Tab-separated table of C-alpha atoms in Angstrom:
chain	number	residue	atom	x	y	z
A	157	MET	CA	-19.389	-45.788	7.621
A	158	PHE	CA	-21.100	-43.960	4.530
A	159	PRO	CA	-23.512	-46.786	2.291
A	160	LEU	CA	-24.086	-45.483	-0.784
A	161	ASN	CA	-25.669	-45.873	-4.398
A	162	ALA	CA	-22.420	-46.249	-6.428
A	163	VAL	CA	-19.320	-47.800	-5.861
A	164	LEU	CA	-15.903	-46.374	-4.796
A	165	PHE	CA	-12.507	-47.133	-6.043
A	166	PRO	CA	-9.296	-46.993	-4.513
A	167	GLY	CA	-6.914	-43.758	-5.835
A	168	VAL	CA	-10.400	-42.199	-7.184
A	169	SER	CA	-11.849	-38.855	-5.791
A	170	VAL	CA	-15.435	-38.346	-5.774
A	171	PRO	CA	-17.213	-35.711	-4.505
A	172	LEU	CA	-20.124	-36.082	-1.888
A	173	HIS	CA	-23.063	-33.694	-0.853
A	174	VAL	CA	-23.904	-34.754	3.216
A	175	PHE	CA	-26.940	-33.399	4.540
A	176	GLU	CA	-28.931	-36.392	6.709
A	177	ASP	CA	-27.983	-36.175	10.471
A	178	ARG	CA	-26.458	-38.949	10.944
A	179	TYR	CA	-23.583	-38.402	8.146
A	180	ARG	CA	-23.587	-34.734	9.251
A	181	ALA	CA	-22.485	-36.492	12.569
A	182	LEU	CA	-19.853	-38.619	11.124
A	183	VAL	CA	-17.984	-35.232	9.317
A	184	HIS	CA	-18.189	-33.552	12.584
A	185	HIS	CA	-16.622	-36.756	14.122
A	186	LEU	CA	-13.984	-36.961	11.281
A	187	LEU	CA	-13.119	-33.217	11.703
A	188	ARG	CA	-12.455	-33.811	15.100
A	189	VAL	CA	-9.428	-35.622	14.741
A	190	ASP	CA	-6.074	-33.762	14.777
A	191	ASP	CA	-4.304	-35.266	11.780
A	192	PRO	CA	-6.020	-35.037	8.563
A	193	THR	CA	-4.135	-38.207	7.491
A	194	GLU	CA	-6.322	-40.025	9.600
A	195	ARG	CA	-9.914	-38.517	8.721
A	196	VAL	CA	-10.777	-41.923	7.287
A	197	PHE	CA	-14.192	-43.985	7.157
A	198	GLY	CA	-15.787	-46.807	4.904
A	199	SER	CA	-17.998	-47.045	2.286
A	200	VAL	CA	-19.981	-49.884	0.643
A	201	GLY	CA	-22.419	-50.210	-1.992
A	202	ILE	CA	-26.186	-50.588	-1.246
A	203	ARG	CA	-27.141	-53.667	-3.098
A	204	GLU	CA	-31.082	-52.820	-2.198
A	205	GLY	CA	-32.902	-49.906	-1.041
A	206	TYR	CA	-31.936	-46.159	-1.034
A	207	GLU	CA	-29.264	-43.637	0.904
A	208	VAL	CA	-32.000	-41.305	2.179
A	209	GLY	CA	-34.238	-42.090	5.096
A	210	ASP	CA	-34.094	-44.500	8.396
A	211	HIS	CA	-35.041	-47.673	6.381
A	212	GLY	CA	-33.332	-46.584	3.040
A	213	ALA	CA	-30.434	-49.494	2.613
A	214	GLN	CA	-32.220	-52.787	2.597
A	215	SER	CA	-29.309	-54.620	1.763
A	216	LEU	CA	-25.355	-53.899	1.301
A	217	TYR	CA	-22.369	-55.283	-0.578
A	218	ARG	CA	-19.871	-56.485	1.635
A	219	VAL	CA	-16.608	-55.503	-0.428
A	220	GLY	CA	-16.270	-51.727	-0.091
A	221	CYS	CA	-13.409	-48.869	0.318
A	222	LYS	CA	-11.881	-47.104	3.081
A	223	VAL	CA	-12.016	-43.572	2.127
A	224	LEU	CA	-9.893	-40.557	3.299
A	225	LEU	CA	-11.863	-37.092	3.583
A	226	THR	CA	-9.664	-34.422	1.754
A	227	GLU	CA	-12.064	-31.260	1.407
A	228	VAL	CA	-14.812	-30.030	3.422
A	229	GLU	CA	-16.909	-27.074	3.029
A	230	ALA	CA	-19.673	-26.624	5.471
A	231	GLN	CA	-22.873	-24.758	4.368
A	232	ALA	CA	-25.019	-22.399	5.869
A	233	ASP	CA	-28.035	-24.813	6.329
A	234	GLY	CA	-25.586	-27.310	8.162
A	235	SER	CA	-24.693	-29.593	5.331
A	236	PHE	CA	-21.604	-30.141	4.001
A	237	ASP	CA	-19.598	-30.363	0.344
A	238	VAL	CA	-16.713	-32.776	0.667
A	239	VAL	CA	-14.381	-34.459	-1.294
A	240	ALA	CA	-12.978	-38.049	-0.379
A	241	VAL	CA	-10.461	-40.223	-2.072
A	242	GLY	CA	-10.590	-44.097	-1.796
A	243	LEU	CA	-7.896	-45.939	-0.349
A	244	ASP	CA	-8.081	-49.649	0.093
A	245	ARG	CA	-10.777	-52.119	-0.242
A	246	ILE	CA	-12.476	-53.529	2.652
A	247	GLU	CA	-14.956	-56.204	3.638
A	248	LEU	CA	-18.064	-55.347	5.925
A	249	GLU	CA	-18.664	-58.021	8.811
A	250	ARG	CA	-21.590	-55.945	10.384
A	251	LEU	CA	-22.924	-52.448	10.807
A	252	ASP	CA	-23.597	-51.114	13.695
A	253	THR	CA	-26.517	-48.334	13.178
A	254	SER	CA	-27.353	-47.932	17.214
A	255	GLY	CA	-24.865	-44.568	17.618
A	256	PRO	CA	-25.036	-41.232	15.910
A	257	PHE	CA	-23.857	-42.568	12.782
A	258	PRO	CA	-23.202	-45.775	11.370
A	259	VAL	CA	-19.860	-47.800	12.544
A	260	GLY	CA	-18.785	-50.740	10.480
A	261	HIS	CA	-16.844	-53.648	11.708
A	262	VAL	CA	-14.481	-54.441	8.704
A	263	VAL	CA	-11.261	-56.126	7.636
A	264	ASP	CA	-8.701	-55.173	5.192
A	265	ARG	CA	-9.143	-56.893	1.756
A	266	PRO	CA	-5.742	-56.213	-0.047
A	267	GLU	CA	-5.296	-56.825	-3.732
A	268	VAL	CA	-3.029	-59.789	-4.719
A	269	PRO	CA	0.099	-58.267	-6.359
A	270	SER	CA	0.599	-60.111	-9.601
A	271	PRO	CA	2.182	-59.366	-13.137
A	272	VAL	CA	-0.107	-58.132	-16.028
A	273	GLY	CA	1.023	-59.211	-19.452
A	274	GLU	CA	1.251	-56.546	-21.905
A	275	PRO	CA	-1.425	-58.082	-24.257
A	276	VAL	CA	-3.753	-57.417	-21.551
A	277	LEU	CA	-2.638	-53.889	-20.971
A	278	GLU	CA	-3.015	-53.284	-24.636
A	279	ALA	CA	-6.333	-54.605	-25.051
A	280	ALA	CA	-7.685	-52.422	-22.189
A	281	ARG	CA	-6.210	-49.323	-23.485
A	282	ALA	CA	-7.380	-50.234	-27.247
A	283	THR	CA	-11.003	-50.728	-26.110
A	284	PHE	CA	-11.098	-47.809	-23.866
A	285	SER	CA	-9.654	-45.812	-26.813
A	286	ALA	CA	-12.399	-47.245	-29.054
A	287	TYR	CA	-15.150	-46.309	-26.676
A	288	ARG	CA	-14.140	-43.051	-26.069
A	289	ALA	CA	-14.384	-42.533	-30.004
A	290	ALA	CA	-17.665	-43.673	-30.122
A	291	LEU	CA	-18.919	-41.154	-27.650
A	292	ALA	CA	-17.318	-38.314	-29.745
A	293	GLY	CA	-20.280	-35.912	-30.428
A	294	ILE	CA	-22.678	-37.928	-28.084
A	295	ARG	CA	-21.461	-36.811	-24.519
A	296	ALA	CA	-18.594	-35.609	-22.848
A	297	ASP	CA	-15.622	-37.594	-22.820
A	298	PRO	CA	-15.260	-39.787	-19.649
A	299	TYR	CA	-11.681	-38.933	-19.168
A	300	SER	CA	-9.085	-36.336	-20.032
A	301	GLY	CA	-5.396	-36.822	-19.938
A	302	SER	CA	-3.183	-40.018	-20.340
A	303	LEU	CA	-3.758	-43.332	-19.246
A	304	PRO	CA	-1.929	-44.561	-16.025
A	305	ARG	CA	1.036	-46.844	-17.197
A	306	ASP	CA	0.851	-48.683	-14.124
A	307	PRO	CA	-1.190	-51.806	-14.359
A	308	SER	CA	-3.204	-51.420	-10.748
A	309	TYR	CA	-3.598	-47.685	-11.332
A	310	LEU	CA	-4.978	-48.184	-14.991
A	311	SER	CA	-7.493	-50.687	-13.714
A	312	TRP	CA	-9.086	-48.681	-11.178
A	313	THR	CA	-9.372	-45.835	-13.478
A	314	LEU	CA	-10.988	-47.648	-15.991
A	315	ALA	CA	-13.304	-49.248	-13.521
A	316	ALA	CA	-14.080	-45.938	-11.987
A	317	VAL	CA	-14.948	-44.236	-15.629
A	318	ALA	CA	-16.711	-47.115	-17.421
A	319	PRO	CA	-20.523	-46.132	-17.632
A	320	LEU	CA	-21.890	-49.402	-16.006
A	321	PRO	CA	-24.439	-50.429	-14.001
A	322	MET	CA	-23.475	-50.733	-10.082
A	323	PRO	CA	-23.513	-54.751	-10.261
A	324	GLU	CA	-20.874	-54.608	-12.523
A	325	ARG	CA	-18.868	-51.819	-10.829
A	326	GLN	CA	-19.053	-53.982	-7.762
A	327	SER	CA	-17.846	-56.730	-9.570
A	328	LEU	CA	-15.017	-54.793	-10.823
A	329	LEU	CA	-14.056	-53.853	-7.246
A	330	GLU	CA	-14.058	-57.514	-5.901
A	331	ALA	CA	-11.663	-58.633	-8.700
A	332	GLU	CA	-8.649	-60.204	-6.830
A	333	ASP	CA	-5.970	-58.561	-8.817
A	334	ALA	CA	-5.127	-55.633	-11.683
A	335	GLY	CA	-5.156	-58.122	-14.652
A	336	GLU	CA	-8.701	-59.719	-13.840
A	337	ARG	CA	-9.889	-56.497	-13.526
A	338	LEU	CA	-8.570	-55.280	-17.018
A	339	ILE	CA	-9.824	-58.273	-18.397
A	340	LEU	CA	-13.375	-58.007	-16.795
A	341	VAL	CA	-13.455	-54.191	-17.688
A	342	THR	CA	-12.429	-54.704	-21.390
A	343	ASP	CA	-14.983	-57.602	-21.840
A	344	LEU	CA	-17.648	-55.165	-20.198
A	345	LEU	CA	-16.574	-52.304	-22.587
A	346	ARG	CA	-16.873	-54.420	-25.597
A	347	SER	CA	-20.413	-55.063	-24.713
A	348	GLU	CA	-21.126	-51.814	-24.390
A	349	LEU	CA	-19.749	-50.770	-27.886
A	350	ARG	CA	-21.763	-53.631	-29.162
A	351	ALA	CA	-24.922	-52.446	-27.506
A	352	MET	CA	-23.846	-48.537	-29.063
A	353	ASN	CA	-23.575	-49.952	-32.460
A	354	VAL	CA	-27.144	-51.040	-32.138
A	355	ILE	CA	-28.618	-47.811	-30.347
A	356	PRO	CA	-25.726	-45.334	-31.578
A	357	SER	CA	-27.834	-42.442	-30.245
A	358	LEU	CA	-26.686	-43.010	-26.683
A	359	PRO	CA	-24.518	-45.083	-24.419
A	360	ALA	CA	-26.594	-48.675	-23.523
A	361	THR	CA	-26.129	-47.737	-20.006
A	362	GLU	CA	-26.220	-44.155	-18.844
A	363	VAL	CA	-25.208	-44.133	-14.716
A	364	ALA	CA	-22.653	-41.483	-14.558
A	365	ARG	CA	-23.447	-38.754	-11.840
A	366	THR	CA	-21.465	-35.774	-11.298
A	367	ARG	CA	-22.136	-35.834	-7.378
A	368	TRP	CA	-22.599	-38.357	-5.245
A	369	SER	CA	-24.723	-37.851	-2.172
A	370	PRO	CA	-24.477	-40.584	1.048
A	371	ASN	CA	-27.842	-39.825	2.261
């Protein structure tokens, strides 16, 4: 289990720099798994505390994500630069830290499939397009290419790229279905746009990080 000061989403890739002993031990453990498709770990967000140190994470969110290790680059100092991609949601029941790396006891938390109305999809796409336009000339475009057509993929994509504080990102992860998530992310982006109209020089919340460390 990798507790992070970040929220990971299904279908979204994330780079991580792994340098702390317990997480290096977990990477070594995963690399001993013969089938690369089985090199899976879990991640939950840190509600209170820090990624680094024996007493860093004081409180964890319960809903997180199952993650697949896809790329590993070992460094001379024993650390790793890795890339992982989110799979499915999980719920953490308890965390065992007695071994060489944290072990989470989890249950699956699958998303409830449900139809999403076209007005919800159109509102989400239009609001994100307006947000991208408002950012032009201020900072880099948060997303490149065309948005996914599938409602579930669209909801996870917008959740991942929206520049929101961690509690709001966690609420997007915990939304029960794609429709609920799209309505929520649309409302959050509209609030962000209203804040930018008051303070136009920067987005109201600057939380995007180009590289995350699970330490």
